[in-house]
Coordinates of C-alpha atoms and ligand atoms in Angstrom, one line a residue:
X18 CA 97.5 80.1 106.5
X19 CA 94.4 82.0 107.8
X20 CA 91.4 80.3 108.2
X21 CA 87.9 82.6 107.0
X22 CA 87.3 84.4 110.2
X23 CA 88.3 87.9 110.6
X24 CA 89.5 89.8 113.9
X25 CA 89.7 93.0 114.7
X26 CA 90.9 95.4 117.8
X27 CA 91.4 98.9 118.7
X28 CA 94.0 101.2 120.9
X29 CA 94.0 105.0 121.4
X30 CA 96.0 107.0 120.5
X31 CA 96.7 109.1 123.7
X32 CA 99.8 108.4 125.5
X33 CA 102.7 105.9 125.1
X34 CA 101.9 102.1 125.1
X35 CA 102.8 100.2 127.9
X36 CA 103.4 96.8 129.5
X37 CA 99.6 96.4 129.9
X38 CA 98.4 97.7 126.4
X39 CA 101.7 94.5 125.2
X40 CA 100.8 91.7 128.0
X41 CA 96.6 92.2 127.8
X42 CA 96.0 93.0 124.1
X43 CA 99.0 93.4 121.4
X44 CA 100.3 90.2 122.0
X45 CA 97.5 88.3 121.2
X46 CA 96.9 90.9 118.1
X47 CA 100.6 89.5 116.4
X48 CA 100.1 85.9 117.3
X49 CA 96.5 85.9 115.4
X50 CA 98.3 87.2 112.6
X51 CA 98.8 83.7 111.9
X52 CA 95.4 82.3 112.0
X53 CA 93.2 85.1 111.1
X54 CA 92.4 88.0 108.7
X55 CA 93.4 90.4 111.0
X56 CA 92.3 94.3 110.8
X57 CA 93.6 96.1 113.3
X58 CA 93.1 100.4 114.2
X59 CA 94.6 103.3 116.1
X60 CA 90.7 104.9 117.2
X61 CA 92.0 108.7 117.2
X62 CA 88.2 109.6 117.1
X63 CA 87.7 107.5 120.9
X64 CA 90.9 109.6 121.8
X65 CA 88.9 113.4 121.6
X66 CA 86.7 112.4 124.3
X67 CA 88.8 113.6 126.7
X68 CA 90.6 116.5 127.1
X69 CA 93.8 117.0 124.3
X70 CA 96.1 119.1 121.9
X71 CA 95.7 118.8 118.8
X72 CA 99.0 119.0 117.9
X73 CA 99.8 116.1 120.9
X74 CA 97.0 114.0 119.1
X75 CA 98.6 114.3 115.2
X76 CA 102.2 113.5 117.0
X77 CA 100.4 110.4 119.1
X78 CA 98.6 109.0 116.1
X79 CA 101.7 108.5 114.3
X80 CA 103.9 106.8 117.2
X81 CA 101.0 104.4 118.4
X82 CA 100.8 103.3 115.1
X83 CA 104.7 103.0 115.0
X84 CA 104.8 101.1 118.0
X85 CA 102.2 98.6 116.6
X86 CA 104.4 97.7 113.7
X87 CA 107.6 97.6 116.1
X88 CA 105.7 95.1 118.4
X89 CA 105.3 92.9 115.7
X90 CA 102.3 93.8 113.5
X91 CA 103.2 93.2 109.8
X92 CA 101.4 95.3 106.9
X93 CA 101.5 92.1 104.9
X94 CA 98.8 90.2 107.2
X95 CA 97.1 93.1 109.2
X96 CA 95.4 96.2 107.8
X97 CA 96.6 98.6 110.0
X98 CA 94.8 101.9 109.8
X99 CA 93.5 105.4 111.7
X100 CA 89.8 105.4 112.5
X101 CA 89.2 108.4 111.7
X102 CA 90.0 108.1 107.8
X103 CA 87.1 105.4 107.6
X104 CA 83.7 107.5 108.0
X105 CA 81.5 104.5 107.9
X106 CA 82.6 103.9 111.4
X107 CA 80.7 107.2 112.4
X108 CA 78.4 106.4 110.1
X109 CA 77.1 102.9 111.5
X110 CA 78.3 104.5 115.3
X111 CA 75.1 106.6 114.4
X112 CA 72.3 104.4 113.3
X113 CA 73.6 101.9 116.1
X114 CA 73.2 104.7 118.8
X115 CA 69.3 104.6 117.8
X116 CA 69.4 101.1 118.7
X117 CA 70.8 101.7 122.1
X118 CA 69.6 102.5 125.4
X119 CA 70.8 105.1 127.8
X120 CA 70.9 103.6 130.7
X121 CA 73.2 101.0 129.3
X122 CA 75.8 103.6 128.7
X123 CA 75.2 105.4 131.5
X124 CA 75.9 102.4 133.5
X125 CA 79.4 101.8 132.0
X126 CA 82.3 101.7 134.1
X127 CA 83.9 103.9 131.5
X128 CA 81.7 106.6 132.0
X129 CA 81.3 106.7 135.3
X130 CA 84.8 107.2 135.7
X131 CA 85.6 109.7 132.7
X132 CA 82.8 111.6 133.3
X133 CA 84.0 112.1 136.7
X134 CA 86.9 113.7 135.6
X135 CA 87.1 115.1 132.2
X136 CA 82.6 116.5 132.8
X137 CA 80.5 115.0 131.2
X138 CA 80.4 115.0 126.8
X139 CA 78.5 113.2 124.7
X140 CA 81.3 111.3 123.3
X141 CA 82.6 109.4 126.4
X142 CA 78.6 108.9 127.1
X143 CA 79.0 107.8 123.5
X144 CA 82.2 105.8 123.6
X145 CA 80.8 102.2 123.8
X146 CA 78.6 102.6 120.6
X147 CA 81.7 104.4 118.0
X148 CA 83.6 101.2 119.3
X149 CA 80.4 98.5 118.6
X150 CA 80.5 99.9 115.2
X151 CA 84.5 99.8 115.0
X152 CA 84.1 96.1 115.7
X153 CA 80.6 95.9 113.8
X154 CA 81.9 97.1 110.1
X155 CA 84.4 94.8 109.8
X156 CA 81.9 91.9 110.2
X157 CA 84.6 89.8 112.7
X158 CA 84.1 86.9 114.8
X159 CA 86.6 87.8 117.5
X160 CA 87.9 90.8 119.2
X161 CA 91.3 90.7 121.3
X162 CA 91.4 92.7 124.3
X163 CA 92.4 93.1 128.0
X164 CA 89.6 92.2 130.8
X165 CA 89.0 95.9 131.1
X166 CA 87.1 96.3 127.7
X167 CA 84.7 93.2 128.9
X168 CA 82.1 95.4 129.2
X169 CA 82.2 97.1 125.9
X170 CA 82.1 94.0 124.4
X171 CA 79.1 92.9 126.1
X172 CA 77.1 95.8 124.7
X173 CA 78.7 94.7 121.5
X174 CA 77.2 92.0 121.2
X175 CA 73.6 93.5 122.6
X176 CA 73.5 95.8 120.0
X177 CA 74.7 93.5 117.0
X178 CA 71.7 91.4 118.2
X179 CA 69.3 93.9 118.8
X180 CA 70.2 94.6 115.0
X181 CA 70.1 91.7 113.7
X182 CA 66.3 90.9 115.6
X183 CA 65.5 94.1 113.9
X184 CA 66.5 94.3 110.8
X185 CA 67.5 90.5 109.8
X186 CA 71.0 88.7 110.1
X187 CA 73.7 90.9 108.8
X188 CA 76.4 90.9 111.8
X189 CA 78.1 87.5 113.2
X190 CA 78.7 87.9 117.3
X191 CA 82.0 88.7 117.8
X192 CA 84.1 86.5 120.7
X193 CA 86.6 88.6 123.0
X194 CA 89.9 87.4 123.8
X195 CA 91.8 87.7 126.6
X196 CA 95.0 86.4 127.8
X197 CA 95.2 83.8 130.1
X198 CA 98.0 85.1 132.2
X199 CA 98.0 89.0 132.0
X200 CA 94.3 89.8 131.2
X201 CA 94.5 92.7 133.9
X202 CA 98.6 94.1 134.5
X203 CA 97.9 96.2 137.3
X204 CA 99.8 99.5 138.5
X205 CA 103.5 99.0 139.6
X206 CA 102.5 102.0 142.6
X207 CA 99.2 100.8 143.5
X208 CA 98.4 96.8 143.0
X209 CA 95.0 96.8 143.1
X210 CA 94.3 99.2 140.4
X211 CA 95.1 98.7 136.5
X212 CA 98.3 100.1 134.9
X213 CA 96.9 102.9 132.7
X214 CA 98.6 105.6 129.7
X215 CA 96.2 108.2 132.5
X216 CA 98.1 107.5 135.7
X217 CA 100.0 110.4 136.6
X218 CA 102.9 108.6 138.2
X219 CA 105.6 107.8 135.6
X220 CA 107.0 104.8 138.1
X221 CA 103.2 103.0 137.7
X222 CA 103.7 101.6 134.1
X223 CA 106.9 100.3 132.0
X224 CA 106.9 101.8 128.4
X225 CA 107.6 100.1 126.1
X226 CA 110.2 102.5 124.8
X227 CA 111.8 102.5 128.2
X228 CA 115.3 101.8 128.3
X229 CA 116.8 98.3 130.7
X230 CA 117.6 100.6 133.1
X231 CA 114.2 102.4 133.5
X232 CA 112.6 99.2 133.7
X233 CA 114.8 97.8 136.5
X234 CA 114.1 100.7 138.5
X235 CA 110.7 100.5 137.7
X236 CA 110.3 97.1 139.1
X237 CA 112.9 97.4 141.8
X238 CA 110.5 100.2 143.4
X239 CA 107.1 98.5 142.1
X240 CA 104.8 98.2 145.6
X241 CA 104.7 94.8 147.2
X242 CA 103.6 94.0 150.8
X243 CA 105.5 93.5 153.7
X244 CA 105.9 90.1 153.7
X245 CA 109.0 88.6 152.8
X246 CA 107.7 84.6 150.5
X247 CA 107.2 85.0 147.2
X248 CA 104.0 83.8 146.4
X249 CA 101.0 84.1 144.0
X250 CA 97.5 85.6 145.5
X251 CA 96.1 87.9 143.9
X252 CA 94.1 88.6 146.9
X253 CA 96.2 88.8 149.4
X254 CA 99.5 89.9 147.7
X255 CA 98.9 91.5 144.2
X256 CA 101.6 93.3 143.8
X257 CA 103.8 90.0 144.1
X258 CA 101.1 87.7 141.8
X259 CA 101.2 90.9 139.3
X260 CA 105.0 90.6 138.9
X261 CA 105.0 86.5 139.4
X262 CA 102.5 87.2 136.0
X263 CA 104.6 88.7 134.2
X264 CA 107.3 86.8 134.9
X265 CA 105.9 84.2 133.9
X266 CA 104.9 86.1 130.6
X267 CA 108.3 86.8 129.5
X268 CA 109.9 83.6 130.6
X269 CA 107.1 81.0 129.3
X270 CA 107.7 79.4 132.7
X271 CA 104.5 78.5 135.2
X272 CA 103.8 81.0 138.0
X273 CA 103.9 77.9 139.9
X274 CA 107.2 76.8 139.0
X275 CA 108.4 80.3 139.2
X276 CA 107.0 81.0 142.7
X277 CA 108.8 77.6 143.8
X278 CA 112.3 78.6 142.5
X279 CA 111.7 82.5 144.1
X280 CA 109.7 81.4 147.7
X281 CA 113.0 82.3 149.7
X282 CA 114.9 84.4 147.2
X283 CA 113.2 87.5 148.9
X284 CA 111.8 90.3 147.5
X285 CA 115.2 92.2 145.9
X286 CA 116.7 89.0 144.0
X287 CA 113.0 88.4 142.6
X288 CA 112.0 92.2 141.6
X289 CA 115.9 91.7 139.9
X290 CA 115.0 88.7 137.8
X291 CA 111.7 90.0 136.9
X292 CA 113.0 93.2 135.7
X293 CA 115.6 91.5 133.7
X294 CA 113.0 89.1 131.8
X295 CA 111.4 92.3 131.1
X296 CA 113.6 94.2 129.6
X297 CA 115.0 91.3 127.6
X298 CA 111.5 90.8 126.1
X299 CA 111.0 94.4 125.4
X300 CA 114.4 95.4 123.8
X301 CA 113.6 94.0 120.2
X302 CA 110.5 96.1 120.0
X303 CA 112.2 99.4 121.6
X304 CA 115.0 98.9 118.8
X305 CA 112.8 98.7 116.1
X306 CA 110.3 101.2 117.5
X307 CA 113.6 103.7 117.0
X308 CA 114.3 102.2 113.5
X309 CA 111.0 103.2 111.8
X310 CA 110.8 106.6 110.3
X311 CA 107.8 108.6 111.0
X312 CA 107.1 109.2 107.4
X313 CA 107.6 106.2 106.0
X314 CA 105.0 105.5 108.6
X315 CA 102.4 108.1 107.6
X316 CA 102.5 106.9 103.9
X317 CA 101.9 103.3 105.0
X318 CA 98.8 104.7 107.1
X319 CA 97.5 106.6 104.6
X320 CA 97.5 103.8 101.7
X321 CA 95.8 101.7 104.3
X322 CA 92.9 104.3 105.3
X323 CA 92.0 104.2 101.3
X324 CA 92.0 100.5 101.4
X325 CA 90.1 100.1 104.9
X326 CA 87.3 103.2 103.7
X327 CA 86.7 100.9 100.4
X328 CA 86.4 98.2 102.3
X329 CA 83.9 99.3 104.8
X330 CA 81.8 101.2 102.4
X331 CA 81.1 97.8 100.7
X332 CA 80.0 97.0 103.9
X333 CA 78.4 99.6 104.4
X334 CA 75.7 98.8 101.3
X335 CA 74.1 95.8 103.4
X336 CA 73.6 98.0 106.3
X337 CA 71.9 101.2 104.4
X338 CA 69.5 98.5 103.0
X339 CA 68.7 96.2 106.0
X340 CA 67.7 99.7 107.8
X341 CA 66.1 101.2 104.6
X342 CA 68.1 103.9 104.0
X343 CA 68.7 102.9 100.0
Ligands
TYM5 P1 93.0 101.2 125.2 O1 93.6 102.1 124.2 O2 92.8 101.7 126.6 O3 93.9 99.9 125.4 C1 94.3 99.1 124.3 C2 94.3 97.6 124.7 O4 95.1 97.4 125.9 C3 94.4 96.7 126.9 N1 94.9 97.2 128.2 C4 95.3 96.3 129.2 N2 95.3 95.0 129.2 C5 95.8 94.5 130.4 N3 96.1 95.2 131.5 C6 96.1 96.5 131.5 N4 96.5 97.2 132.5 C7 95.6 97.2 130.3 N5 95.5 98.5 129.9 C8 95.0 98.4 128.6 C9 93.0 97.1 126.7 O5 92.1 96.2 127.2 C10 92.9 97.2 125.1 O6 92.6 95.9 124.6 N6 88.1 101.2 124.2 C11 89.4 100.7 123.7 C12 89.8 101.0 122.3 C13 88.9 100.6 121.3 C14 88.6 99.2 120.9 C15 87.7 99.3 119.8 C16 89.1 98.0 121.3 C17 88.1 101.4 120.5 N7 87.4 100.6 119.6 C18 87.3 98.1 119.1 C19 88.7 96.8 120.6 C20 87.8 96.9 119.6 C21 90.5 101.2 124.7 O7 90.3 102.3 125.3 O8 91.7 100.6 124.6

């Protein structure tokens, strides 16, 4: 049974989902299935802000959406839907972008480091304001994502209440949340950044369509340091802590029993048993990731845009009159 409070969360649409898209965000997306109304969207409008086919984007829109379902998000609890077929998101990204400052955006992790290397459009200035209104329409009260969207969810919140000081109460505060183990899966070649769909190293992130095999060798080769304990510190050995993490993950088990049972294994029987709990985890959601059809797919997506337009132009009425436009 749900209780009343609604979430929703986003994911673009431009690359293949990977362990940290699954560990950070989708997991806590199908467990709050259970609790909440849950509305969930593939943004393809966030994914033209940097540089792209078209023809890559249609492809991508359809698979991230397949993946979705095949980690476990069921079109009988979530609305599942593309962004771009509900243009009340654009419409409220608008009027919220008059209620936001510049140098708020322009002091966005986000854009510093997309406008760095994609030059500099108004959409990735833009970003953090399509996805307040994302979150905004739907009226929800919580918002699950990994650590690196804290800071769009801060200016969220800013700009829900500098609307609702303005104009009178018409959006609730949304909560984010994160994971407690797995927040932030970082790179399996460099530890001390974030996996990321943008890295150009194949070897830095497990798919979740990869095969057992690929993600063995994936976490055989992952970068740890040269000591030989197995032990967590993030600090001082992240490339360890980041595996002990998702170790524990996949196996339900502590990091600190873990750690206990793998102090003197060395670094080859650990990467093994890691690897293994891995690809155990992912196999059910590669097999049916393979099993849906891509049409069957398309038609569920589209029946859902109609619903989730209807349902945000009702929304949509309240906000037209707090800011006088009807
Ligand atoms: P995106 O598409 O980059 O990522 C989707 C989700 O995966 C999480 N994530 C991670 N979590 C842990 N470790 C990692 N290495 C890692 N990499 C990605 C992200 O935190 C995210 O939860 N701006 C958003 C998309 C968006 C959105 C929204 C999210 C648009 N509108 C409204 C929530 C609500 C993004 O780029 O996610």
């Amino acid at each position: 049974m749900t209780n009343n409070k609604r979430v929703f969360s986003g994911i673009q649409p431009t690359g293949e989902l990977h362990l940290g898209n699954y560990v950070g965000a989708l997991k806590n997306w199908v467990t709050m299935q259970d609790e909440y109304e849950t509305i969930y969207c593939v943004v393809d409008l966030h994914a033209m802000t940097i540089p792209y086919e078209p023809d890559q984007l249609r492809a991508s829109r359809i698979e991230t959406a397949k993946m979705l379902l095949a980690v476990g998000i069921d079109p009988d609890r979530s609305l599942l839907y593309f962004q771009s077929d509900v243009p009340a998101h654009s419409e409220l990204s608008w009027i919220l972008s008059t209620l936001t400052g510049l140098g708020q955006l322009e002091r966005m992790t986000h854009f510093k480091e997309k406008a760095d290397r994609a030059g500099q459009n108004l959409g990735i200035l833009a970003y953090p304001v399509l996805q307040a209104a994302d979150i905004l329409i739907h009226k929800v009260h919580a918002v699950p994502v990994g650590d690196d969207q804290a800071q769009h969810l801060e200016l969220t919140r800013d700009v829900a209440e500098r609307f609702n000081q303005r104009f009178g109460e018409v959006f609730p505060i949304p909560e984010r949340i994160t994971p407690e183990i797995g927040a932030r899966v970082m790179s399996l070649t460099d530890p001390t950044s974030k996996m990321s769909k943008s890295d150009p190293s194949l070897k830095s992130r497990i798919l979740l369509t990869d095969s057992a095999d690929q993600i063995l060798k994936k976490v055989k080769s992952a970068v740890t340091d040269t000591g030989t304990t197995v032990s967590y510190d993030r600090e001082e050995k992240a490339g360890v802590s980041n595996l002990l993490e998702l170790f524990s993950f996949f196996t339900g088990r502590s990091i600190s029993d873990l750690a206990e049972e793998y102090a003197d294994s060395g670094y080859g029987a650990f990467k093994i048993a890691v690897g293994e709990a891995i690809a155990d985890g992912l196999s059910p959601i590669s097999k049916r990731y393979h099993d849906l059809s891509d049409a069957d797919v398309a038609e569920l997506m589209s029946r859902n845009g109609a619903t989730a337009r209807e349902r945000a132009e009702d929304e949509m009425v309240a906000v037209r009159e707090a800011v006088g436009l009807s």
